[in-house]
Coordinates of C-alpha atoms in Angstrom, one line a residue:
X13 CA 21.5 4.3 -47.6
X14 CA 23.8 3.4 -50.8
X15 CA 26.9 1.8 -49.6
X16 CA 30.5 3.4 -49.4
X17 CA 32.4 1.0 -51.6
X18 CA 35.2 0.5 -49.5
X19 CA 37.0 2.6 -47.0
X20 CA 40.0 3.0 -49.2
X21 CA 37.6 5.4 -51.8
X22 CA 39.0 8.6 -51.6
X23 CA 36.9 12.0 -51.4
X24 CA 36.3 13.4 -54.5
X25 CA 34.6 16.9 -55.3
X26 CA 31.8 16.5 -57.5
X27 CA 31.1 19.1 -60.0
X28 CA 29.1 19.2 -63.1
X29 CA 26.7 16.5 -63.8
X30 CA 26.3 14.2 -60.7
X31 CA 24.0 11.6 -61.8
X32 CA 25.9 11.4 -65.0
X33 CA 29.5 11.0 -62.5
X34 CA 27.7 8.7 -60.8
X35 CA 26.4 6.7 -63.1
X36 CA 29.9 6.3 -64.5
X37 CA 31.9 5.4 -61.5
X38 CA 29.1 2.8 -61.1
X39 CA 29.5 1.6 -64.7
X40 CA 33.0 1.4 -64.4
X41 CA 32.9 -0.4 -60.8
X42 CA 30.2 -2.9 -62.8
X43 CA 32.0 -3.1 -65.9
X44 CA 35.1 -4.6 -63.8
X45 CA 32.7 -6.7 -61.9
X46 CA 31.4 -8.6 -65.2
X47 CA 35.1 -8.7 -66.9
X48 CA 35.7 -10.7 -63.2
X49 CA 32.6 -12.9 -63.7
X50 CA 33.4 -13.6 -67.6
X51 CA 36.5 -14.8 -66.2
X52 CA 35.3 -17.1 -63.7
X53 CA 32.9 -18.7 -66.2
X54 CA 35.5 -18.7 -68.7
X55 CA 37.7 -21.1 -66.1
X56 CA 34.4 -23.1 -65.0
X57 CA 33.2 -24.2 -68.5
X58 CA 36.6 -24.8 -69.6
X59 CA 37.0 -27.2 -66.7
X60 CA 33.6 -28.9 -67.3
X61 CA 34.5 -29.6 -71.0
X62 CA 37.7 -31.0 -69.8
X63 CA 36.3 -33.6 -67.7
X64 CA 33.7 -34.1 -70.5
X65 CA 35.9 -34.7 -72.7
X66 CA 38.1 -37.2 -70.8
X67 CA 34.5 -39.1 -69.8
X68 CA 33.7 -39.5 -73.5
X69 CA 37.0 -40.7 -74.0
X70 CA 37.1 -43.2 -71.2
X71 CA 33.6 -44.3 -72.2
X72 CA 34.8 -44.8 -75.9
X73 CA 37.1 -46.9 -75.1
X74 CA 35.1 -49.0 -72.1
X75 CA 31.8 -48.7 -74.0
X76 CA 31.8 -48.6 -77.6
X77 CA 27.9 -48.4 -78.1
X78 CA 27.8 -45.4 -76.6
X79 CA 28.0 -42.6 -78.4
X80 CA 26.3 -39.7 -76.1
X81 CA 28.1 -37.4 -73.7
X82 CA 26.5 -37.7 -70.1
X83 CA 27.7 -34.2 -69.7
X84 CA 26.2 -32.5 -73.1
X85 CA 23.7 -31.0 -71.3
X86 CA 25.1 -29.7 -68.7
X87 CA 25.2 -25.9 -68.8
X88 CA 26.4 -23.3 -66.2
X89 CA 23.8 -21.0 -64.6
X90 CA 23.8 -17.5 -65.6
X91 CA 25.7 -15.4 -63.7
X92 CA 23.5 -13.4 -60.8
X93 CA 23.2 -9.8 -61.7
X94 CA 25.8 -7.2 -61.4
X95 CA 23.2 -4.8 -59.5
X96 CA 21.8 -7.4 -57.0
X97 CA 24.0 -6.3 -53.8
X98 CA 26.6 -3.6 -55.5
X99 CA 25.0 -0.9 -57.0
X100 CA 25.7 2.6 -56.0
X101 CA 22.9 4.1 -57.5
X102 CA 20.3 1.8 -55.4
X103 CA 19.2 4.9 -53.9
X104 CA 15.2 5.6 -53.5
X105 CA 13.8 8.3 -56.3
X106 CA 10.9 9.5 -53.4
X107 CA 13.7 11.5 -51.7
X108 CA 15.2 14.8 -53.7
X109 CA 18.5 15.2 -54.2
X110 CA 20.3 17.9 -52.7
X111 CA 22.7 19.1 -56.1
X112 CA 26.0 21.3 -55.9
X113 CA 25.4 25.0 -56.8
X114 CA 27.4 24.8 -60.0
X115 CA 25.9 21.9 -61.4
X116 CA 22.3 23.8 -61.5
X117 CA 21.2 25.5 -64.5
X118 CA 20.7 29.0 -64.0
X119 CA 16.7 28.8 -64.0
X120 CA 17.4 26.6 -60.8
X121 CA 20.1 29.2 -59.2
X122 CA 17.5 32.0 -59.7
X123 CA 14.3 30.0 -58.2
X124 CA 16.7 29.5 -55.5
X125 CA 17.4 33.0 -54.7
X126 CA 14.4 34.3 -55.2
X127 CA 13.1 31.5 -52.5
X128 CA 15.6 32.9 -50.2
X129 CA 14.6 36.8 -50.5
X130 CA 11.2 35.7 -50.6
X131 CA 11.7 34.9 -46.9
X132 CA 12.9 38.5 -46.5
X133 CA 9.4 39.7 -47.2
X134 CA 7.6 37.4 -44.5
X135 CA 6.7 37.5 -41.1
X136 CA 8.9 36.3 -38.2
X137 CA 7.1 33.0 -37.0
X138 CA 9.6 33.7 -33.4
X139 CA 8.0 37.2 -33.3
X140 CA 4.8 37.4 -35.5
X141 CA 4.0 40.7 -34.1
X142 CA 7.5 42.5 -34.5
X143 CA 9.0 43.9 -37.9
X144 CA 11.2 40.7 -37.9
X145 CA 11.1 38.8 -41.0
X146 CA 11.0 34.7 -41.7
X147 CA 14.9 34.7 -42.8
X148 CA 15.4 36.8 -39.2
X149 CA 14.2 33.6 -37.6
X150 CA 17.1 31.6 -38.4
X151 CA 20.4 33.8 -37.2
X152 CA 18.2 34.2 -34.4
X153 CA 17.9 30.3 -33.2
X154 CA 21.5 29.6 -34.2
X155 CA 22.7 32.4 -32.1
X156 CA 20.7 31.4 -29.4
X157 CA 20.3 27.2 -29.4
X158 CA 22.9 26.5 -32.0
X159 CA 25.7 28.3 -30.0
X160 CA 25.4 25.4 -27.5
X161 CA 26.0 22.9 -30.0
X162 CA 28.9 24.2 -31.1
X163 CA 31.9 21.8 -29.4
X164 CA 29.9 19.5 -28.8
X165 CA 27.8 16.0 -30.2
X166 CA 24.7 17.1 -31.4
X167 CA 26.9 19.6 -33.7
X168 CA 26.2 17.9 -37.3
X169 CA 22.3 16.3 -36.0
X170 CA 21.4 20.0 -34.2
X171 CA 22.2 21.5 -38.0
X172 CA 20.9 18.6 -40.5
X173 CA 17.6 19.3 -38.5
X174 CA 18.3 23.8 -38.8
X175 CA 18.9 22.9 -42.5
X176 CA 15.3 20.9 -43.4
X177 CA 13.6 23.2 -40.9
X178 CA 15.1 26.0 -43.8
X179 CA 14.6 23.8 -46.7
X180 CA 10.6 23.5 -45.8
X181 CA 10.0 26.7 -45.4
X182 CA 11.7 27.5 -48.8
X183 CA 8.9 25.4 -50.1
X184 CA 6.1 25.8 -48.0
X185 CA 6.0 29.7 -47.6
X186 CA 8.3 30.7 -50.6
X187 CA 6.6 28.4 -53.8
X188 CA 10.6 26.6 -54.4
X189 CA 10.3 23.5 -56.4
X190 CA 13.5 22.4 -55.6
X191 CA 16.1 21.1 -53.0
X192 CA 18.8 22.6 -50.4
X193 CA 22.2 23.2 -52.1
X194 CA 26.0 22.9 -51.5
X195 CA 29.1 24.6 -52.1
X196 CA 31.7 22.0 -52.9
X197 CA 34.5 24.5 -51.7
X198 CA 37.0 21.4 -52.0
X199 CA 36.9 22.6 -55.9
X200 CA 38.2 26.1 -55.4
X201 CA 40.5 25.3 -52.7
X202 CA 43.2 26.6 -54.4
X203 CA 41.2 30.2 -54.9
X204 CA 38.3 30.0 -52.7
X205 CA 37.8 33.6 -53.7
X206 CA 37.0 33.1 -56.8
X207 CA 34.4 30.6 -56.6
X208 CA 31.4 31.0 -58.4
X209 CA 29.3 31.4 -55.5
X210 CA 30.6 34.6 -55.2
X211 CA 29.9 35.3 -59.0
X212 CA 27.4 38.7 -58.8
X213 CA 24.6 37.6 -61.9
X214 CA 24.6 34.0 -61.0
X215 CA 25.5 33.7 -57.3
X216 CA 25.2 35.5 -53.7
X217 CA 27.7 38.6 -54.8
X218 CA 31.3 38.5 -53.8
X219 CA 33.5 40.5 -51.2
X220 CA 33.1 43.4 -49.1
X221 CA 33.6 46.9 -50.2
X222 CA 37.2 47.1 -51.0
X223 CA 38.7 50.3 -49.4
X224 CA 34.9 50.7 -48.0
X225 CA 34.3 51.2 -44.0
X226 CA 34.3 48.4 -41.8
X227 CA 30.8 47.7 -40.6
X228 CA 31.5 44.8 -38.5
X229 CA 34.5 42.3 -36.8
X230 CA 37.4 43.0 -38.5
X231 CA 37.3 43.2 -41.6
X232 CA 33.6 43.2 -42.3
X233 CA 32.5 45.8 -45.0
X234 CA 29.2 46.0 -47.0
X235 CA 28.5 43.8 -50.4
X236 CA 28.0 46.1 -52.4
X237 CA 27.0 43.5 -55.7
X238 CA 24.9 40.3 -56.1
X239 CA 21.0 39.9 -55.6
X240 CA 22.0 40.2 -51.5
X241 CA 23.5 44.0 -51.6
X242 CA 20.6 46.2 -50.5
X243 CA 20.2 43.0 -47.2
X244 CA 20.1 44.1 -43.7
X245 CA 21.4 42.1 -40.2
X246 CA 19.5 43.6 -36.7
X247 CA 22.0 41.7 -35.2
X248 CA 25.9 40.9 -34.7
X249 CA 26.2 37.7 -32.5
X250 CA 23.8 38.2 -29.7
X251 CA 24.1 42.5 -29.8
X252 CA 21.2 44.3 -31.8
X253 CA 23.0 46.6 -34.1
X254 CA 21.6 46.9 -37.3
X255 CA 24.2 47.3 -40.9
X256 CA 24.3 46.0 -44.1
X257 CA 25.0 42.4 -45.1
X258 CA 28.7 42.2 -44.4
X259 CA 32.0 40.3 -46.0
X260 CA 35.6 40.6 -45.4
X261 CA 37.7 37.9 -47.3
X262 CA 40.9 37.4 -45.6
X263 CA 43.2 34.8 -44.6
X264 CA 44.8 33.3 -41.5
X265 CA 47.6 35.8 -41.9
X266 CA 44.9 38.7 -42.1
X267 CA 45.6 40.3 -46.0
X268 CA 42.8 40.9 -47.4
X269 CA 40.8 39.7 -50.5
X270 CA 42.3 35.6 -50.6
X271 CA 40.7 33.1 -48.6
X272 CA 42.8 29.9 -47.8
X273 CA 41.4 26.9 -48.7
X274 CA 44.4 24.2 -48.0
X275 CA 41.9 23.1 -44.9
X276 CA 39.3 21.9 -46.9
X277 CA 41.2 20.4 -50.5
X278 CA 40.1 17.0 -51.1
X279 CA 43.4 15.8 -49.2
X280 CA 42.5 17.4 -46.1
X281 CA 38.9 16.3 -46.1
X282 CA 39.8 12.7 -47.3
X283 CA 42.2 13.1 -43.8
X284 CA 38.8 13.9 -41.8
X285 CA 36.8 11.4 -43.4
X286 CA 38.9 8.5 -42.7
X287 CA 38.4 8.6 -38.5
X288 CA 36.8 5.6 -37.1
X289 CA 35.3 7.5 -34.3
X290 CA 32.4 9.8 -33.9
X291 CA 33.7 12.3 -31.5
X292 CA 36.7 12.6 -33.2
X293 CA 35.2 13.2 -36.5
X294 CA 32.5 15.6 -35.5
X295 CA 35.9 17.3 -33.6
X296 CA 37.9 18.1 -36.8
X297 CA 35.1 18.6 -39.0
X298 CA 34.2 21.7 -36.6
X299 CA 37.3 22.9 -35.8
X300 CA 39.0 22.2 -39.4
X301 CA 36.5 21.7 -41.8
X302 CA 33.7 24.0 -40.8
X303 CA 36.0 26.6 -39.4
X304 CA 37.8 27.7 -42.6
X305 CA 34.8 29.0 -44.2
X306 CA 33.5 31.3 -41.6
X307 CA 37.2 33.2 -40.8
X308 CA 37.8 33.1 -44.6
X309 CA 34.6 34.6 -45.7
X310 CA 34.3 36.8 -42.5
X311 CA 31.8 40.0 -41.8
X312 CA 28.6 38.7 -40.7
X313 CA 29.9 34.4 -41.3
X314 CA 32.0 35.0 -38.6
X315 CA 29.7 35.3 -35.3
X316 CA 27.1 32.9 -34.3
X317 CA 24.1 35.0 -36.5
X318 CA 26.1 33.4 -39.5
X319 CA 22.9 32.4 -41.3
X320 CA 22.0 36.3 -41.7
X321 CA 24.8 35.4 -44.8
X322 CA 23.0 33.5 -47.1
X323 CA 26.3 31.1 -48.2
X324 CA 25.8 29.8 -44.3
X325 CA 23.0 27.5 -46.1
X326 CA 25.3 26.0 -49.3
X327 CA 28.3 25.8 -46.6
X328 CA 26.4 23.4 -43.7
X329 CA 24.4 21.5 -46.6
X330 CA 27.9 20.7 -47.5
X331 CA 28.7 19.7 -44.1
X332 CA 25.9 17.8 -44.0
X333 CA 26.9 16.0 -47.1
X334 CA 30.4 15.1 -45.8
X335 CA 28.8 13.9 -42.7
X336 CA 26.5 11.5 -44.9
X337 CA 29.7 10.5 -46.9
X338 CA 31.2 9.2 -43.4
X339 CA 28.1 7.1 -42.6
X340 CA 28.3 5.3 -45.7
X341 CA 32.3 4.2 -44.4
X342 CA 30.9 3.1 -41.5
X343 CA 28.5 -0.2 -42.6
X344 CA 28.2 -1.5 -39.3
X345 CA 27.7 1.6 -36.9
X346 CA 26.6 4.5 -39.8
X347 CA 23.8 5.3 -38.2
X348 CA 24.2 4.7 -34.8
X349 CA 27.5 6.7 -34.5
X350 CA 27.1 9.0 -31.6
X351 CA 29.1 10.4 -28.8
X352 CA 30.8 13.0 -26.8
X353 CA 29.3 15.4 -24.6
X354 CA 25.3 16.5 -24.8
X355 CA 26.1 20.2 -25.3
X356 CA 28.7 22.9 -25.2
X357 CA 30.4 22.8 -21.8
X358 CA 28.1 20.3 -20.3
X359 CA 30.1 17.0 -18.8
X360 CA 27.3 15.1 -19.4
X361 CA 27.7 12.6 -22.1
X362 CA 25.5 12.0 -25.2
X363 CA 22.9 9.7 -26.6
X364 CA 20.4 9.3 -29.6
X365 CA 17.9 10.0 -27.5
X366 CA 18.7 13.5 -26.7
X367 CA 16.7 16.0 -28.1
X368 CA 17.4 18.5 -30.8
X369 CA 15.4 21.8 -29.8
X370 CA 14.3 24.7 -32.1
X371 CA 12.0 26.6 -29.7
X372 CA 9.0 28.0 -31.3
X373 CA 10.5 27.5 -34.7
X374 CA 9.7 23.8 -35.1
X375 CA 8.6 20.9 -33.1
X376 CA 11.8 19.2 -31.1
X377 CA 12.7 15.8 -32.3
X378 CA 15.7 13.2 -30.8
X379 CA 18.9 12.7 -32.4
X380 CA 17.9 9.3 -33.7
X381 CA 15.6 11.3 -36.2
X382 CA 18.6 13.1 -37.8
X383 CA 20.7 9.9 -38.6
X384 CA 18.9 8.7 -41.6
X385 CA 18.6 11.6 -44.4
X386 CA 16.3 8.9 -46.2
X387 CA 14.7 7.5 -43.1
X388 CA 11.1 8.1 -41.7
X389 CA 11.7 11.7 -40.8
X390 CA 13.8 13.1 -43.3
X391 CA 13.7 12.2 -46.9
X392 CA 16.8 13.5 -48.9
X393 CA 19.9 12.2 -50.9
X394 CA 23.1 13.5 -52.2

């Protein structure tokens, strides 16, 4: 895992580049390191010619024959490298990295789309003999085993799991080259609606119908633009009723078209990020953090077959990245900090070895799997 430098680091949203931002808040975090080290050998050699200086002199006048200073050859040992133990971009190249939608070139966004509508044109793997597709598969297992999740521990390990379950089929059955990506909503916060996620030619389409007839919830209309506007759902939640892919942008005090984002700016994620605790992280970041997105964007995001929207995928991934970002605060514990209760409305309490169940979509695994996104079981970075 790299290390967090420091628990005072704030959150910041990363757009463009990300190896290249990297790279220079390493640089810059090294650069002050060496000015630090230059200083201390500055002081040290200083000091060592001062003595040296007042040795010869003694000497001189104690010793007039000789000439040599027992000190001459005395020379400080380099200093240890700036990378040994502090460099944030230690991070092992076998594992992808998962990117933010914005910073892919748009030969990347496309092969990413078309991976996603490829699933569209597959068999269900749930219900092989039905007219369910691949892509039906997955609002069908969060409605069903995700819901009881929801409230609970195994929240952000139940979904990291959903999301590489996703991920490899994108690969395996679709041809995609490339990684899971995320919507950094922190950097439209201000106008959430106007993110480029929502752009028609180079994202997932944007709004409902304006003025068109609601479909589904409350303010769920069809998209009508984007590469998703022909899409179907069967279902809404848990009831089979078949209608177009759905969106209703609205915020908390119901107008339509604006989403708020104050929730989930960089201030109030840097607030979520800075609990100590487990449970009460994995708390806020469902009821805040996770929460926004689904009553913003509305229509089908809004019930428990969210992933029928294809946004459901960029919004967890980046759920999944702020869940990674608190590990890295947590040195001691990261990987081992677990609790609350097993499921929704279950007393009992839970524990890495729970399991993390997918029915006949995947094998189950325990919780401890999920922990490490660069461990034995997983193999990704951000």
């Amino acid at each position: 895992m790299w290390q967090f430098h420091g628990s005072q680091q704030r959150y910041d949203a990363v757009a463009g580049d990300e190896e290249e931002l990297k790279a220079a808040a390493s640089a810059k975090r090294h650069g002050a390191a060496s000015k630090r080290t230059r200083t201390v050998w500055i002081v040290a050699v200083v000091t060592i010619a001062s003595f040296a200086l007042a040795g010869l002199a003694y000497h001189t006048l104690h010793s007039p024959a000789q000439t040599q200073d027992p000190a001459a050859n005395d020379t400080p040992p380099p200093p240890s490298s700036e990378n040994d133990n502090n460099n944030n971009n230690n991070t092992s190249s076998r594992c992808p990295q998962r990117r933010e939608w914005r910073a892919l070139p748009p030969s990347d966004q496309q092969a990413y789309i078309s991976a996603v509508l490829c699933l569209r044109t597959l068999p269900s793997t749930l219900q092989p003999s039905s007219n369910r597709t691949a892509y039906d598969d997955y609002p069908w297992i969060h409605s069903h085993v995700g819901y009881f999740t929801h409230n609970s521990a195994p929240f952000l390990p139940w979904h990291r799991y959903f999301l590489h379950i996703y991920e490899r089929a994108l690969r395996e059955e679709c041809g995609y080259k490339g990684s899971l990506v995320y919507w950094d909503w922190t950097l439209d916060s201000e106008a959430l609606e106007g993110s480029p996620v929502f752009d028609p030619a180079t994202g997932f389409g944007g709004d409902g119908e304006v003025g068109g007839e609601l479909t589904v919830g409350r303010s769920g209309r069809c998209v009508v633009d984007g590469p998703f506007k022909n899409v179907t759902a069967d279902y809404y939640d848990v009831k089979f009723r078949p209608h177009c892919l759905s969106r209703g942008f609205r915020d908390q005090e119901g107008n339509l078209g604006h989403i708020d984002g104050h929730e989930i700016s960089p201030e109030s994620i840097e607030e979520v990020l800075s609990l100590n605790e487990y449970e009460k992280f994995v708390a806020l970041m469902e009821s805040r953090v996770h929460d926004a997105i689904p009553f913003g964007i509305a229509g089908d995001f809004e019930t428990f077959t969210a992933p029928y929207d294809p946004l459901f995928f960029l919004h967890h991934t980046q759920l999944d990245r702020l869940w990674w970002l608190w590990q890295q605060r947590q040195p001691d514990k990261g990987l081992a900090a677990y609790g609350g209760h097993k499921e929704r409305h279950s007393m009992k309490m839970a524990s890495l070895d729970d399991e993390i169940g997918m029915r006949k979509l995947a094998p189950s695994i325990k919780v401890a799997q999920a922990m490490d996104v660069e461990g034995e079981f997983l193999c990704y970075r951000y």
